CSV table of C-alpha atoms and ligand atoms in Angstrom, one decimal:
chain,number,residue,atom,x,y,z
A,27,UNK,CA,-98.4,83.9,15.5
A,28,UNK,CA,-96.3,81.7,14.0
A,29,UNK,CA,-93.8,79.3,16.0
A,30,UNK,CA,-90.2,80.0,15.1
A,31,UNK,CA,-88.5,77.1,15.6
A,32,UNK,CA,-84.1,78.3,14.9
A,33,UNK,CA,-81.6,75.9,13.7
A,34,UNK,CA,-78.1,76.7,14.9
A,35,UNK,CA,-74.6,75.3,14.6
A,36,UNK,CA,-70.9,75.0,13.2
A,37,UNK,CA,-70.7,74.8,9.5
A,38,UNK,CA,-71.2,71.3,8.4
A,39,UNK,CA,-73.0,70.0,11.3
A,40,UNK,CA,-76.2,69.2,9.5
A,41,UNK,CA,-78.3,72.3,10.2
A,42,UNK,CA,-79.6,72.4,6.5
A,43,UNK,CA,-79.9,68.6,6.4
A,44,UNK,CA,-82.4,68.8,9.4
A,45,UNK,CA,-84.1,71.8,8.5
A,46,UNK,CA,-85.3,70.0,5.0
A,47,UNK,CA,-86.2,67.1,7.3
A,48,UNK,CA,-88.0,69.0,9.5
A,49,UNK,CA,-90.3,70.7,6.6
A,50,UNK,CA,-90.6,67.2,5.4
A,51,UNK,CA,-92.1,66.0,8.8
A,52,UNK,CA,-94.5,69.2,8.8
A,53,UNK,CA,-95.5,69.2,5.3
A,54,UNK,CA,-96.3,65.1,5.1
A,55,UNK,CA,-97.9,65.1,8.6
A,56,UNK,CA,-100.5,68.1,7.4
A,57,UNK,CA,-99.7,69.9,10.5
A,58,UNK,CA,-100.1,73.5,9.2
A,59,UNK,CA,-98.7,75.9,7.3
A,60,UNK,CA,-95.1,76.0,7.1
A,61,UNK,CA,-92.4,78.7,6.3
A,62,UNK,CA,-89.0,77.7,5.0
A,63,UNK,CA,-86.2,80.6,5.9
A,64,UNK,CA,-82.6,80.3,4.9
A,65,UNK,CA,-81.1,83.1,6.7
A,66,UNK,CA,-77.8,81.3,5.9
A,67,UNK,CA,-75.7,83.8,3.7
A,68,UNK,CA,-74.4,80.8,2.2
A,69,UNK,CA,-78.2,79.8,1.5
A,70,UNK,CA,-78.6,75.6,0.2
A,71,UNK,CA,-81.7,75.1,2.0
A,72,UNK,CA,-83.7,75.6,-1.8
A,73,UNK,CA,-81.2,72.7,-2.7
A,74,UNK,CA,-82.1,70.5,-0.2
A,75,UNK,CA,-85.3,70.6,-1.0
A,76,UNK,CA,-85.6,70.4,-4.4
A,77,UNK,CA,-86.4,73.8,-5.0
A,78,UNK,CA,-84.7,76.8,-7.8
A,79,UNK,CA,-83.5,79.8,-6.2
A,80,UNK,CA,-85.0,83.2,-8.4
A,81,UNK,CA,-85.1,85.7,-5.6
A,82,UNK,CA,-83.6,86.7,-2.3
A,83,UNK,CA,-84.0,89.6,0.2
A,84,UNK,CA,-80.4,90.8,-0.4
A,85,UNK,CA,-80.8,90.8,-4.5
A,86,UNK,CA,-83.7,93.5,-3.4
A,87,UNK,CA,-81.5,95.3,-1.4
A,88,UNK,CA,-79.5,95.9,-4.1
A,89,UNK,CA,-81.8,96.5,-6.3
A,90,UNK,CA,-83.3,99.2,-4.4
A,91,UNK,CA,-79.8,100.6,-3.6
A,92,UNK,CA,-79.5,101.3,-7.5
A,93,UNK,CA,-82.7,103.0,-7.7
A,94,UNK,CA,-82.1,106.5,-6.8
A,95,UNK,CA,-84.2,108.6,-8.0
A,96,UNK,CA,-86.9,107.0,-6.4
A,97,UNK,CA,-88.7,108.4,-3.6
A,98,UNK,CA,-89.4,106.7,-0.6
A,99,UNK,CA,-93.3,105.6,-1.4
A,100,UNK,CA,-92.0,103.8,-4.7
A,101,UNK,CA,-89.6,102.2,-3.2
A,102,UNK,CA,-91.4,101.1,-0.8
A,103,UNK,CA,-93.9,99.8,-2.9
A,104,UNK,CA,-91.6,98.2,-4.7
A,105,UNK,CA,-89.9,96.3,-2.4
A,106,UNK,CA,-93.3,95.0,-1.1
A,107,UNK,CA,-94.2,94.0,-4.7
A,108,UNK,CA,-91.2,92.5,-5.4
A,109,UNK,CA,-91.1,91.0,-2.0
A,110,UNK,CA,-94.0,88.9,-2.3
A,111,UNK,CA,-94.5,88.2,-5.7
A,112,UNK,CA,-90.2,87.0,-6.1
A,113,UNK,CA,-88.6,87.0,-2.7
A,114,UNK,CA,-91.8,84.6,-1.1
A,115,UNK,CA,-91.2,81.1,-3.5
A,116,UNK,CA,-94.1,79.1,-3.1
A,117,UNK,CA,-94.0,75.5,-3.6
A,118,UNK,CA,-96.2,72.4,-2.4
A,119,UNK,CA,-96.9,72.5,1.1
A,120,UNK,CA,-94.8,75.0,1.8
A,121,UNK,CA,-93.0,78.6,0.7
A,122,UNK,CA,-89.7,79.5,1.5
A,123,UNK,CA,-87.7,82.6,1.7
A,124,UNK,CA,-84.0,83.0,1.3
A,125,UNK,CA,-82.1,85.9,3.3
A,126,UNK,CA,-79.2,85.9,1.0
A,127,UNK,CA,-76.0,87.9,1.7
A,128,UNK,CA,-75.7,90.8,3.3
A,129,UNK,CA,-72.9,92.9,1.6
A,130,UNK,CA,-71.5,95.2,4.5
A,131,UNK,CA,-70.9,99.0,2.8
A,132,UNK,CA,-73.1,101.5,2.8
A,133,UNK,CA,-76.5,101.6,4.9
A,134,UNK,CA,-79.2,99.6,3.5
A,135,UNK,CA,-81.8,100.6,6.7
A,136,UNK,CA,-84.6,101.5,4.2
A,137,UNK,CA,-84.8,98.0,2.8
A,138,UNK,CA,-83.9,96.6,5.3
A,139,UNK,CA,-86.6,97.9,7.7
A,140,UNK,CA,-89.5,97.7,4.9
A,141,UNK,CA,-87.8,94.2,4.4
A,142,UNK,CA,-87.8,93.5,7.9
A,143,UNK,CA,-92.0,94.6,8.5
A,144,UNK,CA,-93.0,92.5,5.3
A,145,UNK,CA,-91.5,89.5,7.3
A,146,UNK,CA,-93.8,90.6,10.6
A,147,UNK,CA,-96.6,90.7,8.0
A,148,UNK,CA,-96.4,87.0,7.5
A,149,UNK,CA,-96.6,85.9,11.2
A,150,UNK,CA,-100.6,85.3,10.6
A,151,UNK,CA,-100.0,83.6,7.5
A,152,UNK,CA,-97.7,80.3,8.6
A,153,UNK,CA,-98.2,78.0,11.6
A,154,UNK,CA,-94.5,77.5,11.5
A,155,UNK,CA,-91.0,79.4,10.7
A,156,UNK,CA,-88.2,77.0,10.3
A,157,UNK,CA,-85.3,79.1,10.3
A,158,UNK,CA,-82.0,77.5,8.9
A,159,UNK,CA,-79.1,79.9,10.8
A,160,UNK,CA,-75.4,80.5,10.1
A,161,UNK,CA,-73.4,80.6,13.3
A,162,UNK,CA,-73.4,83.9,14.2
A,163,UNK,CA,-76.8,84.4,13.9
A,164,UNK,CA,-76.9,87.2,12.3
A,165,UNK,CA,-80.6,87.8,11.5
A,166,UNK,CA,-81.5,86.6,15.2
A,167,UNK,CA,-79.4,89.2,15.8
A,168,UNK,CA,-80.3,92.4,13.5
A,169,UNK,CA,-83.8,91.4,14.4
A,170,UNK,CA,-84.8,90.2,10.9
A,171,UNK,CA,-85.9,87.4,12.6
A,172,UNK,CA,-87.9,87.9,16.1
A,173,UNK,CA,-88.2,85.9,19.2
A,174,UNK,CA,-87.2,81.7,19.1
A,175,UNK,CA,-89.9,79.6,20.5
A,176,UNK,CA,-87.4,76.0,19.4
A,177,UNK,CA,-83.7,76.6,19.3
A,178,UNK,CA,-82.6,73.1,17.8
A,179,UNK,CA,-78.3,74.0,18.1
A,180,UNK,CA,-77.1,70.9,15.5
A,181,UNK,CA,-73.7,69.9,16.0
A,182,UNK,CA,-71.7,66.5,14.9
A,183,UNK,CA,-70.5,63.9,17.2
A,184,UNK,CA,-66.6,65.5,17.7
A,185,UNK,CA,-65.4,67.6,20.4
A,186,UNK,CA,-65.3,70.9,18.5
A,187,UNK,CA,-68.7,70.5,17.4
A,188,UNK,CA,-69.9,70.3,20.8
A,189,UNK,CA,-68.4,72.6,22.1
A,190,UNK,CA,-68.9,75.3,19.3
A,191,UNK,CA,-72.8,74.3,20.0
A,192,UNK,CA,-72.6,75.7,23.7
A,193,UNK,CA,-70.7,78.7,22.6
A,194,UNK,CA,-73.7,79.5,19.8
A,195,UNK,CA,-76.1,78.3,23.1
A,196,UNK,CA,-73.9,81.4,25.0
A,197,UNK,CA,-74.3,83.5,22.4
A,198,UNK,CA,-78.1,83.5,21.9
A,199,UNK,CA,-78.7,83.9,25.3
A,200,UNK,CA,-76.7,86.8,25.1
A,201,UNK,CA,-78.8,88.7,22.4
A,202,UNK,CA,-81.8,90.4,22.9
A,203,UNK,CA,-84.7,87.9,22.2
A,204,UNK,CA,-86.4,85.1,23.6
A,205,UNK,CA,-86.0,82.3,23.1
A,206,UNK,CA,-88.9,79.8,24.7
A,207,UNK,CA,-86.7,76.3,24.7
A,208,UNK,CA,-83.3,74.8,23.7
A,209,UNK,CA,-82.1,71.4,22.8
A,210,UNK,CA,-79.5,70.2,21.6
A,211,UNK,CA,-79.3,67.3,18.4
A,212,UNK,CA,-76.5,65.5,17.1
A,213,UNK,CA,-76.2,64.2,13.9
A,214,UNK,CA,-73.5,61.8,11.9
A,215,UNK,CA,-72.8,59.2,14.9
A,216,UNK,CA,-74.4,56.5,16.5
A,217,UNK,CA,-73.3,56.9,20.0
A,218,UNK,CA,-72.9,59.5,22.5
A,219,UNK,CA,-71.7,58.3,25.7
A,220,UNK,CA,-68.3,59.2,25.1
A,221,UNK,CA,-69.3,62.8,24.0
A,222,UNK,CA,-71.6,62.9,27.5
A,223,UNK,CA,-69.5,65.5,29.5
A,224,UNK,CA,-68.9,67.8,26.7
A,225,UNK,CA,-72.7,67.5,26.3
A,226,UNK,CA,-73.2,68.3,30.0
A,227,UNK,CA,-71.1,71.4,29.4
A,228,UNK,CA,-72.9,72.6,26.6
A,229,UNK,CA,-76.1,73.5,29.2
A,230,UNK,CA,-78.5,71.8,26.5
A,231,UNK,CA,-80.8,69.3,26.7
A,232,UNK,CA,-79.8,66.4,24.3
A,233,UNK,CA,-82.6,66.1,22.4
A,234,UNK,CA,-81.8,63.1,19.7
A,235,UNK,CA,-79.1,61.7,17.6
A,236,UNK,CA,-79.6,61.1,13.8
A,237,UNK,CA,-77.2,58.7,13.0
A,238,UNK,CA,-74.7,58.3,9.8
A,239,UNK,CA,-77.4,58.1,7.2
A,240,UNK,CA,-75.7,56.4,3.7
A,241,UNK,CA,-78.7,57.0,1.5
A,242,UNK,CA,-78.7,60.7,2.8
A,243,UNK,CA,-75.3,61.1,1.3
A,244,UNK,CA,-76.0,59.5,-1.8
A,245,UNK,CA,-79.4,62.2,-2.1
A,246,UNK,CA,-76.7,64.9,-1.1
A,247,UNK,CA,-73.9,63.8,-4.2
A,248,UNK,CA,-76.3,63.3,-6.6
A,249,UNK,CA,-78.7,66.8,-5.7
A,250,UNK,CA,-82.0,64.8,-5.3
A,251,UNK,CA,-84.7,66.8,-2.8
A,252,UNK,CA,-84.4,65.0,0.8
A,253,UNK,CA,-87.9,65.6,0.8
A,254,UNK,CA,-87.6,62.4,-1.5
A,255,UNK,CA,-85.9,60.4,1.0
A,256,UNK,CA,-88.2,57.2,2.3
A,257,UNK,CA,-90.1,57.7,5.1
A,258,UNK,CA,-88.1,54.8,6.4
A,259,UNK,CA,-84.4,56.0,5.8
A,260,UNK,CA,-82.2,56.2,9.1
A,261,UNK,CA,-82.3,59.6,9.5
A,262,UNK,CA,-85.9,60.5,8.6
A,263,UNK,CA,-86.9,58.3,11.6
A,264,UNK,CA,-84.6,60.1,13.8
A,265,UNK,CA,-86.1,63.6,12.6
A,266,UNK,CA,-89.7,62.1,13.5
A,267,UNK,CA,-89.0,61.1,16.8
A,268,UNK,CA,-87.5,64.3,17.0
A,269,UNK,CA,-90.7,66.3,15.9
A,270,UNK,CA,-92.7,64.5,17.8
A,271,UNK,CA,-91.3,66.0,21.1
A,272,UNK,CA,-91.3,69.6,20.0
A,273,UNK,CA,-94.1,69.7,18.3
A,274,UNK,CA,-96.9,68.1,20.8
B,301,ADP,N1,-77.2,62.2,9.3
B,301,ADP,C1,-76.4,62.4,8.2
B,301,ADP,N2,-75.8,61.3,7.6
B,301,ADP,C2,-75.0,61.5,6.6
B,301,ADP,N3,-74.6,62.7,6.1
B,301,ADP,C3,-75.1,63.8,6.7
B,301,ADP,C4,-76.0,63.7,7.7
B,301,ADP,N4,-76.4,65.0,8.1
B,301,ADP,C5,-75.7,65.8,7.3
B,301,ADP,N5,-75.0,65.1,6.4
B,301,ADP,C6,-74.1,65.6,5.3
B,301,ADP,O1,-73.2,66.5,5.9
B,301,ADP,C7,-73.0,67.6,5.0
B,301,ADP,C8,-73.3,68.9,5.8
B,301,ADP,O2,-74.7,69.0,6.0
B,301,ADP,P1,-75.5,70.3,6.0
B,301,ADP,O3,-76.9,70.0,6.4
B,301,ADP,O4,-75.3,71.0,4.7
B,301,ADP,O5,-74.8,71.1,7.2
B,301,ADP,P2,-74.9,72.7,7.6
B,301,ADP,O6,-76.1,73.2,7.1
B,301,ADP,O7,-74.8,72.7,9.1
B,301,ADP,O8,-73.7,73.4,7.0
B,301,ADP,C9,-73.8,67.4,3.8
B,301,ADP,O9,-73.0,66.8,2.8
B,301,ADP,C10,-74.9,66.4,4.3
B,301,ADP,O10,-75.3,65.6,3.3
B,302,MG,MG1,-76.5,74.9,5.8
């Protein structure tokens, strides 16, 4: 089985930012074999690391919605075909699978559910899952996704991103899956003793802080993989320390 580790937070935080810098860690440490999943519907995980985007689970949806004469046994095939010779982008180190958006009319539970087993399939296949989430976490949710051995919930050094963390923290717990441990990470700040009591409130563990990281920003403006960033940039040291405590 493969260990999920979940990335979780507000908009803006630095979910994606970490996630690349996580796969980074994992891919340049040797440490196994590692699944990228955007399961943002907004999906820039590919960007971050360098990589085009050709195929994701929703285009298949549709696809398959348009196909109607088909019976059930070709589409099936189908969707498995396309599923991992397009959806599954392979690249060095690592592969990476985009959710996409989920477009809410009609009932897509076929594809969805083959969909849904083809991702099961690949639990023997990767060491690690690292699963970049929007805030509602949506495929936690519908069960795309199964049981969260690391929730990492990102959030920035204000108030609101704080607190929005222990709501997503709330809501987790709420749903039905496990999840094995929690931290918390914040990113973009150097300091957190004057956050400490919203941190407290949050029911997290603080795991790290990955501070304001210039040379991050300039990767981010100018659309260069942070998978390029130096090995001795601000915030890839901070996402080291980090991996070294979860991933012992
Ligand atoms: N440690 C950091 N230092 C500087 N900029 C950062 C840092 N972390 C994230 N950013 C920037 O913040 C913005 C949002 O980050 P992103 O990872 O896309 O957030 P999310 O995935 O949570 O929406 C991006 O422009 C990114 O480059
Ligand atoms: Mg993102």
């Amino acid at each position: 089985m493969a260990k999920h580790i979940a990335l979780a937070g507000k908009g803006g935080t630095g979910k994606t930012t970490v996630a690349s810098l996580i796969i980074k860690n994992l891919v340049a440490g040797n440490k196994g074999r590692v699944l990228a999943v955007d399961a943002d519907p907004n999906a820039t995980l590919h960007e971050a690391l360098g990589m085009e985007l050709t195929c994701t689970l929703s285009d298949i949806v549709e696809t398959v919605k348009e196909q109607k004469s088909a019976d059930d046994s070709d589409r099936e095939g189908y969707i498995k075909t396309k599923f991992t010779e397009e959806a599954l982008i392979r690249s060095d180190g690592y592969d990476l699978l985009v959710m996409g958006p989920s477009r809410q009319a009609g009932c897509y539970c076929f594809p969805n559910a083959v969909l849904k087993n083809c991702i099961i399939q690949l639990e023997n296949d990767y060491d690690y899952m690292v699963i970049d989430n929007e805030a509602g976490l949506e495929h936690i949710s519908r069960g795309t996704i199964q049981d969260v051995d690391t929730m990492l919930v990102i959030s920035d050094g204000s108030v609101k991103g704080v607190r929005a963390a222990g709501r997503i923290y709330e809501l987790a717990k709420s749903l039905a899956f496990d999840i094995g441990e929690a931290y918390l990470i914040i990113t973009k700040i150097n300091d957190t003793a004057l956050l400490q009591k919203e941190i407290e409130a949050t029911g997290l563990e603080l795991l790290g802080i990955i501070p304001y990281d210039t040379q991050l920003t300039e990767y981010d403006l100018y659309g260069k993989p942070l998978l390029d960033l130096p090995e001795d940039s601000p915030a890839v040291k901070a996402v080291r320390e980090i991996c070294d405590k979860i991933f012992v």
